[in-house]
Amino acid sequence: MDTPENERFRDSIGTVTEEGKRAWVYPKKPSGKLYQYRKYVSYFLLAFLFAAPFVKINGNQFLLFNVLERRFNIFGFPFWPQDFYLFVIMMIIGVVFIIFFTAAFGRIFCGWICPQTIFMEMVFRRIEYWIDGDRGAQIRLAKQKWNAEKIRKRVLKWIVFFIISFLIANIFLAYFIGSDRLLQYVFEGPLDHISTLISLFVFTAVFYFIFAWFREQVCIIACPYGRLQGVLLDNKSIIVAYDHKRGEKEVGRAKFKKNEDREASGKGDCIDCFQCVNVCPTGIDIRNGTQLECVNCTACIDECDSIMEAVNLPKGLIRYASEENIEKKAPFKFTPRLKGYVAVLVILIGVLTGMLFLRSDVEANILRLPGQLYEHKADNIISNVFTYKLLNKTTKNIENIHFKLKSPKGTIHAVKQGEIIVPAQNLAEGTLFIEINNSVLSGDKNRAVIEVYSGKDLIETTSVTFLGPRSYK
């Protein structure tokens, strides 16, 4: 079935030519109220991104994602492999929140918060405007022969892009290996840590490739979130939208003519200036409706408002609005679907909060020594041997560790000379003997509850299976 004429733009993307080659996008430098707000948000997020690995709370790095050593810090709270279920719940909460936000407000995350957009539009493109000039100057420079001016600008831009990519790579490495270790490697000399240096240059090459060449293709081709948009949005979602009712009217779009009464002629308010297309960082025409390439960056809103102001027409031809708002002037409503997302978020956040409160600073793992059953001692005493591992999740040593057998009645002995200390963010291991009178045992398998104390403070409670003789009562 042939695609309708007015929908043929959906058969291809704006950054690829009919021959399948790359169509380079040269967006006009944006300006306007929303762009200023985006700059404030971007600068705050950039400051946060660069500072987070170097900020510490109670000795813990604010954000750390050390996958190799399986150590994670979220907002200063350390998470170990034993806490992986908490990490999974947090990830699910993040996914549900993004789904909820997209269903309500479209791809606002992409345009305002996504690191790819922030670095591309607020760092690399601004440098490009500074070196190469605005849209027209960039197009002329691209067509220009390789003379001294073009070589100078291209080399300068490539060097600056590489330096920034290298800096970003260092920051991302600090998230993965820790800022203390990164600074240690820097002061000791990169040549003493070749594997880390290679990783650093790999990161640098990836970032340079993305921001110097691949660019908006990440959002259009690589990012799965753009594809999700199609199933998450409905006609009630608030998106960056063109008001076709007002822009087209009865006659349609038409170029602006001075002293013309457009209202009487039936022409729409869109003067077909193409400035919304020229300013778009993904090269789309927002007047064609919702498209997967749109990242809701609001550049077209600012540009259209400035044009409307210049020709004495009302602003808001392109604005944040839902399709239902444009068609029926219906206000935004909290739909049952959005209420369902909120309910799921509340439940998940409640579960996470409860688990965080129940999470202990020390985790005890006590297991039977492999290959051992039980030993029958004098006075009808049954003895079992166990190994213990104590994980200290805090940044302070936990001292004066001892064990007590809560139930059943019996004794517990740690096979260790001197005081048991669990080092900060580390493990302590050892062996335990548990001795219980056979008369209080109920069979060959019994549940024994062990309490772990630091001085007088109870820090953890766990249970083990205590083996005894089979009862024939």
CSV table of C-alpha atoms in Angstrom, one decimal:
chain,number,residue,atom,x,y,z
A,1,MET,CA,0.0,0.0,0.0
A,2,ASP,CA,1.4,3.4,-1.0
A,3,THR,CA,2.2,5.9,1.7
A,4,PRO,CA,0.0,9.1,1.5
A,5,GLU,CA,1.8,12.1,0.2
A,6,ASN,CA,1.5,14.0,3.5
A,7,GLU,CA,3.1,11.0,5.4
A,8,ARG,CA,6.0,10.2,3.1
A,9,PHE,CA,8.4,12.0,5.4
A,10,ARG,CA,8.0,9.1,7.8
A,11,ASP,CA,9.5,6.7,5.3
A,12,SER,CA,13.0,8.2,5.9
A,13,ILE,CA,15.0,10.2,8.4
A,14,GLY,CA,16.2,13.7,7.8
A,15,THR,CA,19.9,12.9,8.4
A,16,VAL,CA,20.1,10.4,5.5
A,17,THR,CA,19.9,11.3,1.8
A,18,GLU,CA,17.9,9.3,-0.8
A,19,GLU,CA,21.2,7.7,-1.8
A,20,GLY,CA,21.7,6.5,1.7
A,21,LYS,CA,24.5,8.9,2.5
A,22,ARG,CA,24.9,11.1,5.6
A,23,ALA,CA,23.0,14.4,5.4
A,24,TRP,CA,24.9,16.7,7.7
A,25,VAL,CA,22.8,18.9,9.9
A,26,TYR,CA,23.8,22.5,10.4
A,27,PRO,CA,21.3,23.8,13.0
A,28,LYS,CA,21.0,27.6,13.5
A,29,LYS,CA,22.2,28.8,16.8
A,30,PRO,CA,19.2,28.8,19.1
A,31,SER,CA,18.1,31.7,21.3
A,32,GLY,CA,15.1,32.6,23.4
A,33,LYS,CA,13.6,32.2,26.9
A,34,LEU,CA,13.4,28.4,26.9
A,35,TYR,CA,16.9,28.1,25.6
A,36,GLN,CA,18.1,30.2,28.5
A,37,TYR,CA,16.3,28.0,30.9
A,38,ARG,CA,17.9,24.9,29.2
A,39,LYS,CA,21.3,26.5,29.7
A,40,TYR,CA,20.7,27.0,33.4
A,41,VAL,CA,19.6,23.4,33.8
A,42,SER,CA,22.5,22.1,31.6
A,43,TYR,CA,25.1,24.0,33.5
A,44,PHE,CA,23.8,22.7,36.8
A,45,LEU,CA,23.8,19.1,35.6
A,46,LEU,CA,27.3,19.5,34.1
A,47,ALA,CA,28.6,20.9,37.4
A,48,PHE,CA,26.9,17.9,39.2
A,49,LEU,CA,28.3,15.4,36.7
A,50,PHE,CA,31.9,16.7,37.1
A,51,ALA,CA,31.7,17.2,40.9
A,52,ALA,CA,29.9,14.0,41.9
A,53,PRO,CA,32.9,11.6,41.7
A,54,PHE,CA,34.9,14.0,44.0
A,55,VAL,CA,32.3,14.6,46.6
A,56,LYS,CA,32.3,12.3,49.6
A,57,ILE,CA,29.7,11.6,52.3
A,58,ASN,CA,30.9,9.8,55.4
A,59,GLY,CA,34.0,8.8,53.4
A,60,ASN,CA,32.0,7.3,50.5
A,61,GLN,CA,32.2,8.7,47.0
A,62,PHE,CA,28.9,10.3,46.2
A,63,LEU,CA,28.4,8.2,43.0
A,64,LEU,CA,30.4,5.2,42.2
A,65,PHE,CA,29.7,2.4,39.7
A,66,ASN,CA,32.7,0.0,40.1
A,67,VAL,CA,31.4,-2.9,38.1
A,68,LEU,CA,34.7,-4.9,38.1
A,69,GLU,CA,34.9,-4.9,41.9
A,70,ARG,CA,31.1,-4.9,42.3
A,71,ARG,CA,31.1,-1.8,44.5
A,72,PHE,CA,28.5,0.9,44.0
A,73,ASN,CA,27.8,4.1,45.9
A,74,ILE,CA,24.5,5.9,45.3
A,75,PHE,CA,24.2,9.3,46.9
A,76,GLY,CA,26.9,8.4,49.4
A,77,PHE,CA,25.4,5.0,50.4
A,78,PRO,CA,27.6,2.0,49.6
A,79,PHE,CA,26.0,-1.0,48.0
A,80,TRP,CA,27.7,-4.4,47.7
A,81,PRO,CA,26.8,-7.5,45.7
A,82,GLN,CA,24.7,-8.6,48.6
A,83,ASP,CA,22.6,-5.5,48.1
A,84,PHE,CA,22.0,-6.1,44.4
A,85,TYR,CA,18.3,-6.5,44.9
A,86,LEU,CA,18.2,-2.9,46.1
A,87,PHE,CA,20.0,-1.8,43.1
A,88,VAL,CA,17.6,-3.6,40.8
A,89,ILE,CA,14.6,-2.0,42.6
A,90,MET,CA,16.2,1.4,42.1
A,91,MET,CA,16.7,0.7,38.4
A,92,ILE,CA,13.1,-0.4,38.0
A,93,ILE,CA,11.9,2.8,39.8
A,94,GLY,CA,14.0,4.8,37.3
A,95,VAL,CA,12.6,3.0,34.3
A,96,VAL,CA,9.0,3.4,35.5
A,97,PHE,CA,9.6,7.1,36.3
A,98,ILE,CA,10.9,7.7,32.8
A,99,ILE,CA,7.9,5.8,31.3
A,100,PHE,CA,5.5,7.9,33.4
A,101,PHE,CA,7.2,11.2,32.5
A,102,THR,CA,7.3,10.3,28.8
A,103,ALA,CA,3.6,9.3,28.8
A,104,ALA,CA,2.8,12.7,30.5
A,105,PHE,CA,5.3,15.1,28.9
A,106,GLY,CA,6.9,13.4,25.9
A,107,ARG,CA,10.7,13.3,25.4
A,108,ILE,CA,11.3,16.2,27.7
A,109,PHE,CA,14.1,14.1,29.3
A,110,CYS,CA,15.9,13.9,26.0
A,111,GLY,CA,15.8,17.7,25.4
A,112,TRP,CA,16.6,18.9,29.0
A,113,ILE,CA,18.4,16.2,31.0
A,114,CYS,CA,20.0,13.6,28.7
A,115,PRO,CA,23.8,13.8,28.9
A,116,GLN,CA,24.1,13.2,25.1
A,117,THR,CA,21.9,16.3,24.4
A,118,ILE,CA,23.6,18.4,27.1
A,119,PHE,CA,27.1,17.7,25.9
A,120,MET,CA,26.2,18.0,22.2
A,121,GLU,CA,24.1,21.1,22.3
A,122,MET,CA,25.6,23.0,25.3
A,123,VAL,CA,29.2,22.1,24.9
A,124,PHE,CA,30.3,20.9,21.5
A,125,ARG,CA,27.9,22.9,19.3
A,126,ARG,CA,28.6,26.1,21.3
A,127,ILE,CA,32.3,25.6,20.6
A,128,GLU,CA,31.4,24.9,16.9
A,129,TYR,CA,29.5,28.2,16.7
A,130,TRP,CA,32.4,30.0,18.3
A,131,ILE,CA,35.0,28.6,15.8
A,132,ASP,CA,33.0,28.0,12.6
A,133,GLY,CA,30.2,30.5,13.0
A,134,ASP,CA,26.4,30.1,12.7
A,135,ARG,CA,24.5,27.9,10.3
A,136,GLY,CA,25.2,29.9,7.1
A,137,ALA,CA,28.9,30.2,7.9
A,138,GLN,CA,29.2,26.5,8.7
A,139,ILE,CA,27.5,25.5,5.4
A,140,ARG,CA,29.9,27.8,3.4
A,141,LEU,CA,32.9,26.4,5.3
A,142,ALA,CA,31.9,22.8,4.5
A,143,LYS,CA,31.7,23.7,0.8
A,144,GLN,CA,34.9,25.7,0.9
A,145,LYS,CA,38.1,24.3,-0.5
A,146,TRP,CA,40.8,23.2,1.9
A,147,ASN,CA,42.6,26.6,2.1
A,148,ALA,CA,44.5,28.0,5.1
A,149,GLU,CA,41.3,29.3,6.8
A,150,LYS,CA,39.4,26.0,6.6
A,151,ILE,CA,42.5,24.0,7.8
A,152,ARG,CA,43.0,26.4,10.7
A,153,LYS,CA,39.4,26.2,11.9
A,154,ARG,CA,39.1,22.4,11.4
A,155,VAL,CA,42.3,21.6,13.2
A,156,LEU,CA,41.5,24.0,16.1
A,157,LYS,CA,38.0,22.5,16.4
A,158,TRP,CA,39.3,18.9,16.3
A,159,ILE,CA,41.9,19.7,19.0
A,160,VAL,CA,39.4,21.3,21.3
A,161,PHE,CA,36.9,18.5,20.8
A,162,PHE,CA,39.7,15.9,21.6
A,163,ILE,CA,40.7,17.8,24.8
A,164,ILE,CA,37.0,17.9,26.0
A,165,SER,CA,36.5,14.3,25.1
A,166,PHE,CA,39.6,13.4,27.1
A,167,LEU,CA,38.3,15.4,30.1
A,168,ILE,CA,34.9,13.7,29.9
A,169,ALA,CA,36.6,10.3,29.7
A,170,ASN,CA,38.6,11.1,32.9
A,171,ILE,CA,35.4,12.0,34.7
A,172,PHE,CA,33.6,8.8,33.5
A,173,LEU,CA,36.6,6.8,34.6
A,174,ALA,CA,36.4,8.3,38.0
A,175,TYR,CA,32.8,7.0,38.3
A,176,PHE,CA,34.0,3.5,37.4
A,177,ILE,CA,37.3,3.1,39.4
A,178,GLY,CA,36.8,5.8,42.0
A,179,SER,CA,38.2,9.4,42.1
A,180,ASP,CA,40.9,8.5,44.7
A,181,ARG,CA,42.3,5.8,42.5
A,182,LEU,CA,42.2,8.0,39.4
A,183,LEU,CA,44.1,10.8,41.1
A,184,GLN,CA,46.6,8.3,42.4
A,185,TYR,CA,47.2,7.0,38.9
A,186,VAL,CA,47.6,10.6,37.6
A,187,PHE,CA,50.2,11.5,40.3
A,188,GLU,CA,52.1,8.1,40.0
A,189,GLY,CA,52.3,8.6,36.2
A,190,PRO,CA,50.1,7.1,33.5
A,191,LEU,CA,52.9,4.8,32.2
A,192,ASP,CA,52.8,2.9,35.5
A,193,HIS,CA,49.1,2.0,34.7
A,194,ILE,CA,49.1,1.1,31.1
A,195,SER,CA,45.8,-0.8,31.1
A,196,THR,CA,44.0,2.2,32.7
A,197,LEU,CA,45.6,4.5,30.2
A,198,ILE,CA,44.4,2.4,27.3
A,199,SER,CA,40.9,2.4,28.8
A,200,LEU,CA,41.1,6.1,29.0
A,201,PHE,CA,42.0,6.6,25.4
A,202,VAL,CA,39.2,4.1,24.3
A,203,PHE,CA,36.7,6.2,26.2
A,204,THR,CA,38.1,9.4,24.7
A,205,ALA,CA,37.9,7.9,21.2
A,206,VAL,CA,34.2,6.9,21.8
A,207,PHE,CA,33.3,10.3,23.0
A,208,TYR,CA,35.1,12.0,20.2
A,209,PHE,CA,33.4,9.8,17.6
A,210,ILE,CA,30.0,10.5,19.1
A,211,PHE,CA,30.3,14.3,19.5
A,212,ALA,CA,32.5,15.1,16.5
A,213,TRP,CA,30.8,12.8,13.9
A,214,PHE,CA,27.9,10.6,15.0
A,215,ARG,CA,26.1,13.4,16.9
A,216,GLU,CA,22.3,13.5,16.5
A,217,GLN,CA,22.4,10.0,15.0
A,218,VAL,CA,22.7,8.7,18.6
A,219,CYS,CA,19.2,10.0,19.4
A,220,ILE,CA,17.8,8.9,16.0
A,221,ILE,CA,19.4,5.5,15.4
A,222,ALA,CA,21.1,4.2,18.5
A,223,CYS,CA,19.0,5.3,21.4
A,224,PRO,CA,16.1,2.8,22.2
A,225,TYR,CA,14.2,5.5,24.1
A,226,GLY,CA,13.2,7.2,20.8
A,227,ARG,CA,11.5,4.0,19.7
A,228,LEU,CA,9.7,3.7,23.1
A,229,GLN,CA,8.2,7.1,22.5
A,230,GLY,CA,5.9,5.7,19.8
A,231,VAL,CA,4.2,3.3,22.2
A,232,LEU,CA,4.2,5.6,25.3
A,233,LEU,CA,2.7,8.7,23.8
A,234,ASP,CA,-1.0,9.3,23.2
A,235,ASN,CA,-3.1,12.2,22.2
A,236,LYS,CA,-3.2,13.5,25.8
A,237,SER,CA,0.6,13.6,26.2
A,238,ILE,CA,2.2,17.1,26.4
A,239,ILE,CA,4.8,17.4,23.7
A,240,VAL,CA,6.5,20.1,21.5
A,241,ALA,CA,3.7,20.5,19.0
A,242,TYR,CA,2.8,22.7,16.0
A,243,ASP,CA,-0.8,24.1,16.2
A,244,HIS,CA,-1.9,23.1,12.7
A,245,LYS,CA,-5.4,24.5,13.3
A,246,ARG,CA,-4.0,28.0,13.8
A,247,GLY,CA,-1.1,27.6,11.4
A,248,GLU,CA,-3.0,26.3,8.4
A,249,LYS,CA,-6.6,27.6,8.8
A,250,GLU,CA,-8.6,27.4,5.6
A,251,VAL,CA,-6.1,28.4,3.0
A,252,GLY,CA,-2.9,26.9,4.5
A,253,ARG,CA,0.6,28.3,5.0
A,254,ALA,CA,1.7,31.4,3.1
A,255,LYS,CA,4.7,33.7,3.0
A,256,PHE,CA,4.3,36.9,5.0
A,257,LYS,CA,3.3,40.1,3.1
A,258,LYS,CA,3.4,43.5,4.7
A,259,ASN,CA,0.1,45.2,5.5
A,260,GLU,CA,-1.8,42.0,4.6
A,261,ASP,CA,-5.0,41.0,6.5
A,262,ARG,CA,-4.2,37.3,7.0
A,263,GLU,CA,-7.4,36.8,9.1
A,264,ALA,CA,-9.6,38.0,6.2
A,265,SER,CA,-7.7,36.0,3.6
A,266,GLY,CA,-8.0,32.8,5.5
A,267,LYS,CA,-4.3,32.2,5.5
A,268,GLY,CA,-2.8,30.4,8.5
A,269,ASP,CA,-0.4,32.1,11.0
A,270,CYS,CA,2.5,30.0,9.7
A,271,ILE,CA,4.5,32.2,7.3
A,272,ASP,CA,6.5,29.2,5.9
A,273,CYS,CA,9.8,30.8,6.9
A,274,PHE,CA,11.4,27.4,7.7
A,275,GLN,CA,13.2,28.8,10.7
A,276,CYS,CA,11.8,26.0,12.9
A,277,VAL,CA,13.5,23.5,10.5
A,278,ASN,CA,16.8,25.5,10.3
A,279,VAL,CA,17.1,25.6,14.1
A,280,CYS,CA,16.3,21.9,14.7
A,281,PRO,CA,19.3,19.9,15.9
A,282,THR,CA,17.9,16.7,14.3
A,283,GLY,CA,16.8,18.3,11.0
A,284,ILE,CA,13.1,17.7,11.1
A,285,ASP,CA,10.1,19.8,10.3
A,286,ILE,CA,8.0,19.9,13.4
A,287,ARG,CA,5.0,21.0,11.3
A,288,ASN,CA,4.7,17.4,10.1
A,289,GLY,CA,3.6,16.3,13.6
A,290,THR,CA,5.1,14.0,16.2
A,291,GLN,CA,8.3,12.3,14.9
A,292,LEU,CA,10.7,9.9,16.6
A,293,GLU,CA,13.6,12.3,15.7
A,294,CYS,CA,12.2,15.1,17.9
A,295,VAL,CA,14.0,15.3,21.3
A,296,ASN,CA,11.7,18.1,22.6
A,297,CYS,CA,14.6,20.5,22.9
A,298,THR,CA,12.2,23.6,22.4
A,299,ALA,CA,14.6,25.3,19.9
A,300,CYS,CA,11.7,25.5,17.4
A,301,ILE,CA,9.4,27.1,20.1
A,302,ASP,CA,11.9,29.9,20.7
A,303,GLU,CA,12.5,30.5,17.0
A,304,CYS,CA,8.9,30.5,16.1
A,305,ASP,CA,8.0,32.9,18.9
A,306,SER,CA,10.6,35.3,17.7
A,307,ILE,CA,9.2,35.2,14.2
A,308,MET,CA,5.6,35.6,15.4
A,309,GLU,CA,6.7,38.6,17.4
A,310,ALA,CA,8.5,40.1,14.4
A,311,VAL,CA,5.4,39.8,12.2
A,312,ASN,CA,2.9,41.0,14.9
A,313,LEU,CA,1.2,37.6,15.3
A,314,PRO,CA,0.5,35.8,18.6
A,315,LYS,CA,3.2,33.6,20.0
A,316,GLY,CA,2.6,29.9,20.7
A,317,LEU,CA,2.2,28.6,17.2
A,318,ILE,CA,4.7,25.9,18.3
A,319,ARG,CA,4.4,25.2,22.0
A,320,TYR,CA,4.1,22.5,24.7
A,321,ALA,CA,0.7,21.1,24.0
A,322,SER,CA,-1.2,17.8,23.5
A,323,GLU,CA,-2.9,16.8,20.3
A,324,GLU,CA,-6.2,16.8,22.2
A,325,ASN,CA,-5.4,20.4,23.3
A,326,ILE,CA,-4.8,21.5,19.8
A,327,GLU,CA,-7.8,19.7,18.3
A,328,LYS,CA,-10.4,20.3,21.1
A,329,LYS,CA,-8.7,23.0,23.3
A,330,ALA,CA,-8.9,20.3,26.1
A,331,PRO,CA,-6.8,21.0,29.2
A,332,PHE,CA,-4.2,18.5,30.5
A,333,LYS,CA,-5.8,15.7,32.6
A,334,PHE,CA,-4.3,13.2,34.9
A,335,THR,CA,-5.5,10.1,33.0
A,336,PRO,CA,-6.1,6.6,34.6
A,337,ARG,CA,-2.9,5.4,32.9
A,338,LEU,CA,-0.8,8.1,34.6
A,339,LYS,CA,-2.5,7.3,37.9
A,340,GLY,CA,-1.5,3.7,37.4
A,341,TYR,CA,2.1,4.7,36.9
A,342,VAL,CA,2.1,6.8,40.0
A,343,ALA,CA,0.6,4.0,42.0
A,344,VAL,CA,3.3,1.6,40.8
A,345,LEU,CA,6.0,4.3,41.7
A,346,VAL,CA,4.6,4.8,45.2
A,347,ILE,CA,4.6,1.1,45.9
A,348,LEU,CA,8.1,0.6,44.6
A,349,ILE,CA,9.4,3.6,46.5
A,350,GLY,CA,7.7,2.3,49.6
A,351,VAL,CA,9.3,-1.1,49.2
A,352,LEU,CA,12.7,0.4,48.6
A,353,THR,CA,12.4,2.7,51.6
A,354,GLY,CA,11.4,-0.2,53.8
A,355,MET,CA,14.3,-2.3,52.6
A,356,LEU,CA,16.8,0.6,53.1
A,357,PHE,CA,15.6,1.0,56.7
A,358,LEU,CA,16.0,-2.8,57.3
A,359,ARG,CA,19.4,-2.9,55.6
A,360,SER,CA,22.1,-3.5,58.2
A,361,ASP,CA,25.7,-2.0,58.1
A,362,VAL,CA,27.1,-5.5,58.7
A,363,GLU,CA,26.1,-8.6,56.9
A,364,ALA,CA,26.8,-12.0,58.4
A,365,ASN,CA,27.1,-15.1,56.3
A,366,ILE,CA,27.5,-18.3,58.4
A,367,LEU,CA,27.8,-21.6,56.7
A,368,ARG,CA,28.5,-25.2,57.7
A,369,LEU,CA,32.1,-26.3,57.1
A,370,PRO,CA,32.0,-28.4,53.9
A,371,GLY,CA,32.2,-32.2,54.5
A,372,GLN,CA,31.6,-31.9,58.2
A,373,LEU,CA,28.5,-33.4,60.0
A,374,TYR,CA,28.5,-33.3,63.8
A,375,GLU,CA,30.6,-34.5,66.7
A,376,HIS,CA,29.2,-36.2,69.8
A,377,LYS,CA,31.1,-35.0,72.9
A,378,ALA,CA,30.9,-35.8,76.6
A,379,ASP,CA,27.8,-35.0,78.6
A,380,ASN,CA,25.6,-35.6,75.6
A,381,ILE,CA,26.9,-32.4,73.8
A,382,ILE,CA,26.6,-32.2,70.0
A,383,SER,CA,29.1,-30.0,68.3
A,384,ASN,CA,28.9,-28.4,64.8
A,385,VAL,CA,31.6,-26.4,63.0
A,386,PHE,CA,30.8,-23.4,60.8
A,387,THR,CA,32.7,-20.7,58.9
A,388,TYR,CA,31.6,-17.1,59.1
A,389,LYS,CA,32.1,-14.1,56.8
A,390,LEU,CA,31.3,-10.6,58.1
A,391,LEU,CA,31.0,-7.8,55.6
A,392,ASN,CA,31.4,-4.3,56.9
A,393,LYS,CA,29.6,-1.9,54.6
A,394,THR,CA,30.6,1.2,56.5
A,395,THR,CA,33.8,3.4,56.3
A,396,LYS,CA,34.8,2.7,59.9
A,397,ASN,CA,36.3,-0.4,61.5
A,398,ILE,CA,33.8,-2.5,63.6
A,399,GLU,CA,35.6,-3.8,66.7
A,400,ASN,CA,35.0,-6.2,69.6
A,401,ILE,CA,33.0,-8.6,67.6
A,402,HIS,CA,31.5,-11.6,69.4
A,403,PHE,CA,28.7,-14.1,68.8
A,404,LYS,CA,25.8,-15.3,71.0
A,405,LEU,CA,23.5,-18.3,70.5
A,406,LYS,CA,20.0,-17.0,70.9
A,407,SER,CA,18.2,-20.3,70.4
A,408,PRO,CA,18.3,-23.1,71.3
A,409,LYS,CA,20.2,-23.0,74.5
A,410,GLY,CA,23.9,-23.7,74.0
A,411,THR,CA,27.3,-22.2,73.6
A,412,ILE,CA,29.2,-20.7,70.6
A,413,HIS,CA,33.0,-20.2,70.3
A,414,ALA,CA,35.0,-18.3,67.7
A,415,VAL,CA,38.3,-20.0,66.8
A,416,LYS,CA,40.4,-16.9,66.8
A,417,GLN,CA,43.1,-15.5,69.0
A,418,GLY,CA,42.5,-12.0,70.2
A,419,GLU,CA,39.8,-9.5,69.3
A,420,ILE,CA,37.7,-9.9,66.1
A,421,ILE,CA,37.8,-6.7,64.0
A,422,VAL,CA,35.9,-6.2,60.7
A,423,PRO,CA,37.9,-3.6,58.6
A,424,ALA,CA,36.1,-0.7,57.0
A,425,GLN,CA,34.4,-1.8,53.7
A,426,ASN,CA,36.0,-5.2,54.0
A,427,LEU,CA,35.5,-8.8,55.2
A,428,ALA,CA,36.4,-10.7,58.3
A,429,GLU,CA,36.5,-14.5,58.1
A,430,GLY,CA,36.8,-17.3,60.6
A,431,THR,CA,35.5,-20.5,62.2
A,432,LEU,CA,32.8,-21.1,64.8
A,433,PHE,CA,32.0,-24.1,67.0
A,434,ILE,CA,28.4,-24.4,68.2
A,435,GLU,CA,27.7,-26.8,71.1
A,436,ILE,CA,24.2,-27.8,72.1
A,437,ASN,CA,22.9,-30.5,74.5
A,438,ASN,CA,21.3,-33.3,72.5
A,439,SER,CA,18.3,-33.2,74.9
A,440,VAL,CA,17.1,-29.9,73.5
A,441,LEU,CA,17.4,-30.9,69.9
A,442,SER,CA,14.3,-32.0,68.0
A,443,GLY,CA,15.8,-34.1,65.3
A,444,ASP,CA,18.6,-34.3,62.9
A,445,LYS,CA,18.1,-30.8,61.6
A,446,ASN,CA,17.5,-27.9,63.9
A,447,ARG,CA,17.3,-24.1,63.4
A,448,ALA,CA,19.9,-22.2,65.4
A,449,VAL,CA,19.7,-18.4,65.7
A,450,ILE,CA,23.0,-16.5,66.1
A,451,GLU,CA,23.4,-12.9,67.2
A,452,VAL,CA,26.4,-10.8,66.2
A,453,TYR,CA,27.5,-8.1,68.6
A,454,SER,CA,29.9,-5.2,68.5
A,455,GLY,CA,30.6,-4.7,72.2
A,456,LYS,CA,27.1,-4.4,73.7
A,457,ASP,CA,25.4,-3.4,70.4
A,458,LEU,CA,23.5,-6.1,68.4
A,459,ILE,CA,24.5,-5.5,64.8
A,460,GLU,CA,23.1,-8.6,63.0
A,461,THR,CA,21.0,-11.7,63.5
A,462,THR,CA,21.2,-14.8,61.3
A,463,SER,CA,20.3,-18.4,61.4
A,464,VAL,CA,21.9,-21.7,60.5
A,465,THR,CA,20.9,-25.4,60.3
A,466,PHE,CA,22.4,-27.4,63.2
A,467,LEU,CA,22.8,-31.1,62.6
A,468,GLY,CA,22.3,-33.7,65.3
A,469,PRO,CA,21.5,-37.4,65.7
A,470,ARG,CA,18.3,-38.6,64.1
A,471,SER,CA,15.5,-38.9,66.6
A,472,TYR,CA,13.5,-42.2,66.7
A,473,LYS,CA,10.9,-41.0,69.3
